[in-house]
mmCIF file of C-alpha atoms and ligand atoms in Angstrom:
data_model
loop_
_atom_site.group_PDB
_atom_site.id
_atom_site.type_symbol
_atom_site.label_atom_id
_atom_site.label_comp_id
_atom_site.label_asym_id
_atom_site.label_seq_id
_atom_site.Cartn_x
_atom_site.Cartn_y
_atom_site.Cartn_z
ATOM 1 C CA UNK A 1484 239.280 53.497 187.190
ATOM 2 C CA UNK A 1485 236.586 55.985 186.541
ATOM 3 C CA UNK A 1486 238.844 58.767 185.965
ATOM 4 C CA UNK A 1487 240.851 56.675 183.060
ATOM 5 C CA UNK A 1488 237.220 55.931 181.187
ATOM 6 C CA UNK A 1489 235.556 59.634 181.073
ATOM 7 C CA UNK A 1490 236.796 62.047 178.533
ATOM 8 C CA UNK A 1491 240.273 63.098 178.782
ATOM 9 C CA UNK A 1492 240.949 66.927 180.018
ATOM 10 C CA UNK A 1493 243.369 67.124 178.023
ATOM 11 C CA UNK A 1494 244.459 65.431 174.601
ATOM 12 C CA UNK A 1495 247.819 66.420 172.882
ATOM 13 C CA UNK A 1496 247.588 64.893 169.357
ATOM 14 C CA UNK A 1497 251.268 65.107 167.181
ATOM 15 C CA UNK A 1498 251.884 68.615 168.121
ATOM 16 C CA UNK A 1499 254.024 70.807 166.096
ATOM 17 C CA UNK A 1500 255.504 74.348 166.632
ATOM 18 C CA UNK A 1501 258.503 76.614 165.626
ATOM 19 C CA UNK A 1502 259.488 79.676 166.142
ATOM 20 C CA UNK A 1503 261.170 80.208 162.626
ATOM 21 C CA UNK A 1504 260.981 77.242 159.072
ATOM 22 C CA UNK A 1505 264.426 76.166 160.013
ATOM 23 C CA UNK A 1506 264.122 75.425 163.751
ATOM 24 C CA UNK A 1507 261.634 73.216 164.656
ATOM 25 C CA UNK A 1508 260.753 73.197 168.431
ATOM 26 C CA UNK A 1509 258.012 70.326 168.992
ATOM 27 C CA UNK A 1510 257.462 67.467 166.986
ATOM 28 C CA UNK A 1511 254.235 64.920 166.956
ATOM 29 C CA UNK A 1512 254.311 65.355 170.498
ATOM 30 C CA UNK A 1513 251.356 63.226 171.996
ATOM 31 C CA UNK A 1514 249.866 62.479 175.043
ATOM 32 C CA UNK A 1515 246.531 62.598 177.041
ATOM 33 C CA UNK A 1516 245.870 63.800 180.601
ATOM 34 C CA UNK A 1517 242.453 62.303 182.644
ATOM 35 C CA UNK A 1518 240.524 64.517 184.676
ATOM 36 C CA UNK A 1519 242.141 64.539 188.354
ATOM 37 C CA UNK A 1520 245.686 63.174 186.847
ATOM 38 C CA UNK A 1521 248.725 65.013 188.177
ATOM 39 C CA UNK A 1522 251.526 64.395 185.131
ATOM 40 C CA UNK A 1523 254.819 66.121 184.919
ATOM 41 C CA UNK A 1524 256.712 66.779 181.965
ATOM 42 C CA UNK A 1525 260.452 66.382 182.394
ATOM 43 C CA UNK A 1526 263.169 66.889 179.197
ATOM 44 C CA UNK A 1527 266.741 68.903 178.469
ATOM 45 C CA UNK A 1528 266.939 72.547 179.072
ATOM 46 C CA UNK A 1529 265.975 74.502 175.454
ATOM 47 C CA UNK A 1530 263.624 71.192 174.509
ATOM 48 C CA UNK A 1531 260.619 73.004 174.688
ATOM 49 C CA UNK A 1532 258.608 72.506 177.378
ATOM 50 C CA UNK A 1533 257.766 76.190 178.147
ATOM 51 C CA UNK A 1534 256.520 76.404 173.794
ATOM 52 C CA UNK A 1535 254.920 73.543 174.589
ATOM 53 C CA UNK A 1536 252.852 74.949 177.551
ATOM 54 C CA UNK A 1537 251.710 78.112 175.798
ATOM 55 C CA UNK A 1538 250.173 75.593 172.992
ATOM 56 C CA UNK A 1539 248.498 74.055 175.676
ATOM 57 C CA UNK A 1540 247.371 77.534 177.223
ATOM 58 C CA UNK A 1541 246.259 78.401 173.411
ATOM 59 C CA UNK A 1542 248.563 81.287 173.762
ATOM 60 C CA UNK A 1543 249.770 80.038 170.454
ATOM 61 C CA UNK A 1544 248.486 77.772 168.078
ATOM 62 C CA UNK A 1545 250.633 74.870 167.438
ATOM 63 C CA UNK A 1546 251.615 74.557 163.480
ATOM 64 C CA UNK A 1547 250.827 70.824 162.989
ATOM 65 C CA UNK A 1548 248.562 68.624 165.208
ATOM 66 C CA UNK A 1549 245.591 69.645 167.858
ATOM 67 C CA UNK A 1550 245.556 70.295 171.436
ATOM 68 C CA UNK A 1551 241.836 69.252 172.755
ATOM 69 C CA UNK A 1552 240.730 70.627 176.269
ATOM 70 C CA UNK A 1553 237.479 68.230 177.098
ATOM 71 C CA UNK A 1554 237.140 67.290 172.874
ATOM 72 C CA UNK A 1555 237.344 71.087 171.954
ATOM 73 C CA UNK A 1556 239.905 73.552 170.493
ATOM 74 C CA UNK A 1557 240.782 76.918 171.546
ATOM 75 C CA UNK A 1558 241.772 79.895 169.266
ATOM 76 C CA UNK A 1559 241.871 81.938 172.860
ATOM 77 C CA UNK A 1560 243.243 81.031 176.577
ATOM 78 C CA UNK A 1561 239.868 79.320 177.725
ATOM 79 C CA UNK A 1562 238.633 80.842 181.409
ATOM 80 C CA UNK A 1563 239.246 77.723 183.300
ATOM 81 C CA UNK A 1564 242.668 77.080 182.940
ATOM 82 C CA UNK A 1565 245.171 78.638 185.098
ATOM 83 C CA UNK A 1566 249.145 78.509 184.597
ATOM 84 C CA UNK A 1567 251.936 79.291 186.922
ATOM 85 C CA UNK A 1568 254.842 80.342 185.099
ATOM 86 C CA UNK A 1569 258.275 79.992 185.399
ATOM 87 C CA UNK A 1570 259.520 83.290 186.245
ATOM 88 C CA UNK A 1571 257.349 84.867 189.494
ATOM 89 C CA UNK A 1572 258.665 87.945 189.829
ATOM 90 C CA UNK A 1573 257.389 88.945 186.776
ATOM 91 C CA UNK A 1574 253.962 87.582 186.748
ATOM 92 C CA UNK A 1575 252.337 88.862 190.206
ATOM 93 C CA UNK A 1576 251.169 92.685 190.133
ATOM 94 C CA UNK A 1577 254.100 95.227 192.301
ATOM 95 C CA UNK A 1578 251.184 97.823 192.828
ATOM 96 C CA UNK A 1579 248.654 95.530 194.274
ATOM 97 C CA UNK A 1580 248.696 93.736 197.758
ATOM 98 C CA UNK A 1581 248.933 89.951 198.597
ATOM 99 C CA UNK A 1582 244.788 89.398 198.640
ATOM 100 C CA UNK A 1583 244.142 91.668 195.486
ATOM 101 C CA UNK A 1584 246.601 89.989 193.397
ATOM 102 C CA UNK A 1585 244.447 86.814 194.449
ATOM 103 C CA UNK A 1586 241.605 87.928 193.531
ATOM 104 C CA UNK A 1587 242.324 89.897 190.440
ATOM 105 C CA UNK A 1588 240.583 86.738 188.576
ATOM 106 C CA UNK A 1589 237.651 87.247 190.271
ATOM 107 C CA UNK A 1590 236.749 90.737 189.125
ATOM 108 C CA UNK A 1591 233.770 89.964 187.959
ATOM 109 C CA UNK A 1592 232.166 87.731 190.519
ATOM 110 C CA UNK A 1593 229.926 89.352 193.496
ATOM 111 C CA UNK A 1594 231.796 90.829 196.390
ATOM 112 C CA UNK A 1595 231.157 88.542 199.042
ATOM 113 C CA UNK A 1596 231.861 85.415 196.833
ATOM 114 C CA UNK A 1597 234.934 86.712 195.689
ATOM 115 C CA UNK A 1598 236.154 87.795 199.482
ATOM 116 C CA UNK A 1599 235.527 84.347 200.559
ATOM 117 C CA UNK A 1600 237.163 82.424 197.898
ATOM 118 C CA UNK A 1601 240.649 84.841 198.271
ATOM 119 C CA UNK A 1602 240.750 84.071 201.755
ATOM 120 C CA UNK A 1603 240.056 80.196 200.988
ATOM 121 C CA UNK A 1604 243.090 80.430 198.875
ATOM 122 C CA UNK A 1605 245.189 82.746 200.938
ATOM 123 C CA UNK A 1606 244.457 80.186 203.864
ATOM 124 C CA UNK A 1607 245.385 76.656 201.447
ATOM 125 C CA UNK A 1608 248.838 78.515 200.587
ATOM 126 C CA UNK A 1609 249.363 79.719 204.263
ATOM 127 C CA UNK A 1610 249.380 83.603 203.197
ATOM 128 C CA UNK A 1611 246.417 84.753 205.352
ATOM 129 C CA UNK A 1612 249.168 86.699 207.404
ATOM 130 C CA UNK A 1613 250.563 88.385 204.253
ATOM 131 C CA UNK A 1614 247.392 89.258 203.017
ATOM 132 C CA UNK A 1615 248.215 93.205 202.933
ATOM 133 C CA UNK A 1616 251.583 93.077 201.983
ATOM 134 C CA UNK A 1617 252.977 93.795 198.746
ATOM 135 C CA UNK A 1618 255.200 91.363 196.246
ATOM 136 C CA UNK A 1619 258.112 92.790 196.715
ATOM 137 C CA UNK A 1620 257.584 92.456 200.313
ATOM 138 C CA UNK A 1621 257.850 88.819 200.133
ATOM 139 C CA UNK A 1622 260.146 85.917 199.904
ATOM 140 C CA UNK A 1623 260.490 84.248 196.372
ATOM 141 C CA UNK A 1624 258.658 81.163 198.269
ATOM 142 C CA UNK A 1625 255.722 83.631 199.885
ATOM 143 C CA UNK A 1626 255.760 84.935 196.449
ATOM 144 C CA UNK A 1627 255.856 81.822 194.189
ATOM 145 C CA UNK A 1628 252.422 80.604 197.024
ATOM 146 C CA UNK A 1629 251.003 83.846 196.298
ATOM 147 C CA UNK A 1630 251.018 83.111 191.995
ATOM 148 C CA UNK A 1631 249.600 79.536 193.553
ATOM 149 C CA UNK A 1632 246.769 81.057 195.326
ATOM 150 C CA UNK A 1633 245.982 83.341 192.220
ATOM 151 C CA UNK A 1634 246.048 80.406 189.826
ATOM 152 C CA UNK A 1635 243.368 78.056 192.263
ATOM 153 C CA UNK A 1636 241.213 80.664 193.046
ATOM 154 C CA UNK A 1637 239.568 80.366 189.810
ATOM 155 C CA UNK A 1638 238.738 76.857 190.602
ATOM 156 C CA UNK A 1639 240.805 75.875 187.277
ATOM 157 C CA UNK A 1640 239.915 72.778 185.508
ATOM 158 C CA UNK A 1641 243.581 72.659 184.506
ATOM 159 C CA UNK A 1642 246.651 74.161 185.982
ATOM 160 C CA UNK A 1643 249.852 74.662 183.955
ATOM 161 C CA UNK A 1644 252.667 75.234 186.166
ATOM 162 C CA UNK A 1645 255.737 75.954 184.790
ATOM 163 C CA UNK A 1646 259.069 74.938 186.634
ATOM 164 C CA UNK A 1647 257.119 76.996 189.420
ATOM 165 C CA UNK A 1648 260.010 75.917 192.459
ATOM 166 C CA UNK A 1649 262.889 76.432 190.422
ATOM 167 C CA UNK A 1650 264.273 79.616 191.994
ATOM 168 C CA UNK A 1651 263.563 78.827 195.665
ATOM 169 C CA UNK A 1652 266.096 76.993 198.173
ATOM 170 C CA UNK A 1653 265.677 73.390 198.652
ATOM 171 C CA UNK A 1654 263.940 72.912 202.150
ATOM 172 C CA UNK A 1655 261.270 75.858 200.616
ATOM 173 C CA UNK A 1656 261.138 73.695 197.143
ATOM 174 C CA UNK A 1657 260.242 71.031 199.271
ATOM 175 C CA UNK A 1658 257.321 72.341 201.424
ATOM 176 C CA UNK A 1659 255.630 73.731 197.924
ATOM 177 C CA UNK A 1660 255.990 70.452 196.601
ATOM 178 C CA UNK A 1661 254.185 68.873 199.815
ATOM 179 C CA UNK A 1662 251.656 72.117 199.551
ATOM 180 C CA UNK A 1663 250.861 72.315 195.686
ATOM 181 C CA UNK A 1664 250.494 68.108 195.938
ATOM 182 C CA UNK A 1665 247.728 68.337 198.902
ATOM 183 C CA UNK A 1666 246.003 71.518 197.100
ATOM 184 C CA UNK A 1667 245.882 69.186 193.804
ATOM 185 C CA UNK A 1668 244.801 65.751 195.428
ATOM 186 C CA UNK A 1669 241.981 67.792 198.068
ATOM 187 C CA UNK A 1670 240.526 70.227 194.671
ATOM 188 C CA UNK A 1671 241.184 67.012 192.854
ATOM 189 C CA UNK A 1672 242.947 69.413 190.068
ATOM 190 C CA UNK A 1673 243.890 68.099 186.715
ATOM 191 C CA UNK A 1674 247.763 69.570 187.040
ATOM 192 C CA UNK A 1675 250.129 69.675 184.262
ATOM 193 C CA UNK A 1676 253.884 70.328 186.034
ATOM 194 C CA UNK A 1677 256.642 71.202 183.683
ATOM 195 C CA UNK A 1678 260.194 70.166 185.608
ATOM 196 C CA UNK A 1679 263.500 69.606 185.299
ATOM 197 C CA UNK A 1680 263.990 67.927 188.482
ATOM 198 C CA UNK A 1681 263.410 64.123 188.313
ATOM 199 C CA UNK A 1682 262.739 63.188 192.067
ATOM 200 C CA UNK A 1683 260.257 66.036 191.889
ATOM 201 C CA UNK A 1684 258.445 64.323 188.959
ATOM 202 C CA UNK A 1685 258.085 60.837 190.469
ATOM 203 C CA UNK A 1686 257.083 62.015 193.878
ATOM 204 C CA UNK A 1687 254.122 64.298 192.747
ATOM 205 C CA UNK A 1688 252.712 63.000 189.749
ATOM 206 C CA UNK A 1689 250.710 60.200 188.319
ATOM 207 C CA UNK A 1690 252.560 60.020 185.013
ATOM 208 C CA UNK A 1691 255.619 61.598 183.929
ATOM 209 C CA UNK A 1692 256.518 62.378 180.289
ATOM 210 C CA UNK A 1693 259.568 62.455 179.400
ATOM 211 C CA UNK A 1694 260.510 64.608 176.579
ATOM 212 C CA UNK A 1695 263.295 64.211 173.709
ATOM 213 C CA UNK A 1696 265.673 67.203 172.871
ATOM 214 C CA UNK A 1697 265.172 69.816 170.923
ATOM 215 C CA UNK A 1698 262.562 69.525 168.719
ATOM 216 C CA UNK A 1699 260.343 67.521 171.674
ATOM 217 C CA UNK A 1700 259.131 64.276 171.036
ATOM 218 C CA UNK A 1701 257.650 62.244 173.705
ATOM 219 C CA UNK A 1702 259.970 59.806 174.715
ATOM 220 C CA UNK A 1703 258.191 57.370 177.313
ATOM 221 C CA UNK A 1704 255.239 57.921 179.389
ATOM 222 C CA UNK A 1705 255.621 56.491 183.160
ATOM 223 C CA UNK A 1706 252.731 55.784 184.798
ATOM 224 C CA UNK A 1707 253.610 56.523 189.016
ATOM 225 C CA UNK A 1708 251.895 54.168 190.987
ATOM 226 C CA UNK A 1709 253.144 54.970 194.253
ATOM 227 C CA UNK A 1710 250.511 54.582 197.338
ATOM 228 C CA UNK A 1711 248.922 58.362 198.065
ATOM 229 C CA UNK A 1712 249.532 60.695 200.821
ATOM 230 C CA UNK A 1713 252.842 60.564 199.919
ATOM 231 C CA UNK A 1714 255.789 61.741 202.456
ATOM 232 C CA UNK A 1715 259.217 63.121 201.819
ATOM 233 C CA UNK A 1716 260.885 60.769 203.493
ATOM 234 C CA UNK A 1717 259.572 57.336 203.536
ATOM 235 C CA UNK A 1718 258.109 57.542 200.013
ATOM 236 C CA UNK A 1719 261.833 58.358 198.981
ATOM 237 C CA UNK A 1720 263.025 55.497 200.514
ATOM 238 C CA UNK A 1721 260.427 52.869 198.885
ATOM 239 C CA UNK A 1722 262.100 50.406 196.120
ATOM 240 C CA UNK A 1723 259.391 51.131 193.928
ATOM 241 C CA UNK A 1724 259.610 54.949 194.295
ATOM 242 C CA UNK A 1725 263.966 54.162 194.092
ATOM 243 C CA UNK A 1726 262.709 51.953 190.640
ATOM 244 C CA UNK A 1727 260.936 54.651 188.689
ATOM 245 C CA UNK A 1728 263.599 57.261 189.575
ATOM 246 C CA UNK A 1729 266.386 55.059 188.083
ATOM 247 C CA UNK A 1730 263.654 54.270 184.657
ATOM 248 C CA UNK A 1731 263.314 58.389 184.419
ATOM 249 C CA UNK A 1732 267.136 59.171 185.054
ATOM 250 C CA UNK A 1733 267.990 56.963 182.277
ATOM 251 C CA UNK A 1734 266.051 58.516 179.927
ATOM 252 C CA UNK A 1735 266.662 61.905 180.781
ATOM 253 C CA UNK A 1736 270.551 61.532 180.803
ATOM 254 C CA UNK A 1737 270.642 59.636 178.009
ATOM 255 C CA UNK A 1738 268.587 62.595 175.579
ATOM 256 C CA UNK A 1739 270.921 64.976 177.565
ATOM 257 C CA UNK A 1740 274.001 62.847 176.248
ATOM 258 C CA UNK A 1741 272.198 63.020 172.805
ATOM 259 C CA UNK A 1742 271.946 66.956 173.372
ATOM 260 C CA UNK A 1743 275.664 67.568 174.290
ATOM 261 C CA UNK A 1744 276.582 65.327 171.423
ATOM 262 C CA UNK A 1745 274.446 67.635 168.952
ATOM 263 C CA UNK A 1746 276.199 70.559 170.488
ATOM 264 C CA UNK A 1747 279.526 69.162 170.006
ATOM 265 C CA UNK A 1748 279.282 68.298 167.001
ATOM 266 C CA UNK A 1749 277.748 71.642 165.533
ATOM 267 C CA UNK A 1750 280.545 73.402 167.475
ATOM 268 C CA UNK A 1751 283.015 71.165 165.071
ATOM 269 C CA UNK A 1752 281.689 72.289 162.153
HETATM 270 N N1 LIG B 2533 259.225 83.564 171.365
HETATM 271 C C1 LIG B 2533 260.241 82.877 170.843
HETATM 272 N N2 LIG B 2533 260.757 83.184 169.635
HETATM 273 C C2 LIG B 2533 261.760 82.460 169.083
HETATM 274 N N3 LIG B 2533 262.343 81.410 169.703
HETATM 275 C C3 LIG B 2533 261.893 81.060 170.903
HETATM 276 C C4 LIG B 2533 260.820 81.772 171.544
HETATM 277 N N4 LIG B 2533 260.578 81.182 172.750
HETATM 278 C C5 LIG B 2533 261.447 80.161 172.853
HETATM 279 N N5 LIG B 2533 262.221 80.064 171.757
HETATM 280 C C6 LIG B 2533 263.259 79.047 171.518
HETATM 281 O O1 LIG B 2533 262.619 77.792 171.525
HETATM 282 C C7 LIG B 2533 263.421 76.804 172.176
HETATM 283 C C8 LIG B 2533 262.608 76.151 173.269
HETATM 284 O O2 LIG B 2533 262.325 77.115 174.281
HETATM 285 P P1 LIG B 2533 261.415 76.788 175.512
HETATM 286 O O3 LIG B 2533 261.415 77.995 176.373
HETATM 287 O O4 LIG B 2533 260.128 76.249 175.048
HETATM 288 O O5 LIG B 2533 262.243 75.590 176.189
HETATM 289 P P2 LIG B 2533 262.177 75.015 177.665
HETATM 290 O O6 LIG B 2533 262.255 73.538 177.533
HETATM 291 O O7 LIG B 2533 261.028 75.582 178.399
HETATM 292 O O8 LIG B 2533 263.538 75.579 178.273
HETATM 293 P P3 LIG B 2533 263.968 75.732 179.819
HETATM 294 O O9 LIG B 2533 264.285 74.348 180.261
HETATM 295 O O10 LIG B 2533 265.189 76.587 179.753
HETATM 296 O O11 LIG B 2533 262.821 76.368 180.539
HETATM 297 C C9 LIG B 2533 264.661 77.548 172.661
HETATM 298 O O12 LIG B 2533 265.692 77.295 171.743
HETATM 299 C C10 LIG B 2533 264.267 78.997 172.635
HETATM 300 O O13 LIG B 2533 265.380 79.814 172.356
HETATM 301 MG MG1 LIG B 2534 260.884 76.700 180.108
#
């Protein structure tokens, strides 16, 4: 595979962080991510997925380790990379419409360029009919597509999304997950999806990572080798797709076993 042989996008070597000496958050966590890979990062609520995603985003510089975007470092967010983050409401702009919180990444590029590209993106996320509406005019789905449209625009070379479907109903979780995996596979993006929702892992990515509890380690890395387009229902129903679920589940109940035991036990004390 040519993607697997050219320089990974991303490299995640034995990553450390905490917030405070006595609570460490992420520990050696390791992994790499090739150009055009789609891999989701599942784990326990509180493991440190988010902490882990603003080391990635260089919004903070991990304590022990290196994160490496193409070979390099970042002290700052570099301009390429986009993220998505968990909680929408607070991340689009109230006082500007649909198509200028689209383009507000694209300040700086010429007018017509920049008018084209929004309406590219408003058009991939179906918002070309919301275009002049505001964010609180919206639907947490029209809204969560809108923070979609914002992050491709800038043609990322890696997008962070953060849980980005976790406050929407289930049939509108769905069609993002059908949208945001068509957007990837046709931009060929180099995503990075943080989720707690197994199914949702295995039938978008190309490798999940499952994460330990709290502080992260990287538990097992599952490559997903499941035929692409894929469809809601009959990928669901494949064996292999039924296999892989069952492999993930296991390891993500049993570190949430090992969580409630922790809890338990500190709640004895
Ligand atoms: N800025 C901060 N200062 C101090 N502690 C923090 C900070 N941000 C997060 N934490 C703590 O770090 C731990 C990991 O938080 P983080 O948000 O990374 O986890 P998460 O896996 O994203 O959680 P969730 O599944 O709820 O989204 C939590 O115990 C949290 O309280
Ligand atoms: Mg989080």
């Amino acid at each position: 595979m040519g993607a697997a042989m050219s320089e990974p996008i991303l490299v995640m070597n034995k990553v450390g962080k905490a917030y405070s000496a006595a609570v460490p958050i992420l520990r050696d966590v390791s992994f790499s991510q090739a150009p055009g890979e789609f891999v989701a990062v599942v784990g326990p609520s509180g493991c440190g997925k988010t902490t882990m995603l603003r080391c990635i985003a260089a919004l903070m510089q991990p304590d022990q380790g290196e994160v490496l975007h193409l070979g390099q470092q970042f002290g700052d967010p570099p301009p390429w990379l986009s993220i998505v983050f968990q909680d929408y409401n607070r991340s689009l702009f109230p006082w500007l419409s649909v198509r200028q919180n689209v383009g507000f990444g694209l300040r700086k590029i010429d007018r017509r360029e920049r008018d084209e590209r929004v309406e590219q993106a408003l058009s991939a996320v179906n918002l070309t009919h919301a275009a002049d509406l505001y964010p609180w005019q919206l639907s947490g789905g029209m809204q969560q597509r809108c923070a979609l449209a914002r992050s491709i625009v800038v043609r990322p070379q890696l997008l962070l999304l953060d849980e980005p479907f976790a406050s929407v109903d289930a049939q509108t979780r769905i069609d993002l997950q059908d949208m945001v995996m068509d957007i990837c596979k046709k931009m060929s993006l180099s995503t990075l999806l943080v989720t707690h929702d197994i199914d949702e892992a295995v039938f978008m990515a190309d490798k999940v990572v499952v994460l330990s509890t709290r502080p992260a380690q990287v538990v097992e890395q599952i490559e997903i080798d499941l035929p692409h387009p894929r469809d809601q229902l009959t990928t669901k129903e494949s064996p292999e797709f039924l296999r892989l679920r069952h492999r993930v589940y296991t390891l993500v109940r049993h570190q949430a076993q090992k969580s409630a035991a922790a809890h338990t036990e500190r709640e004895d004390q």
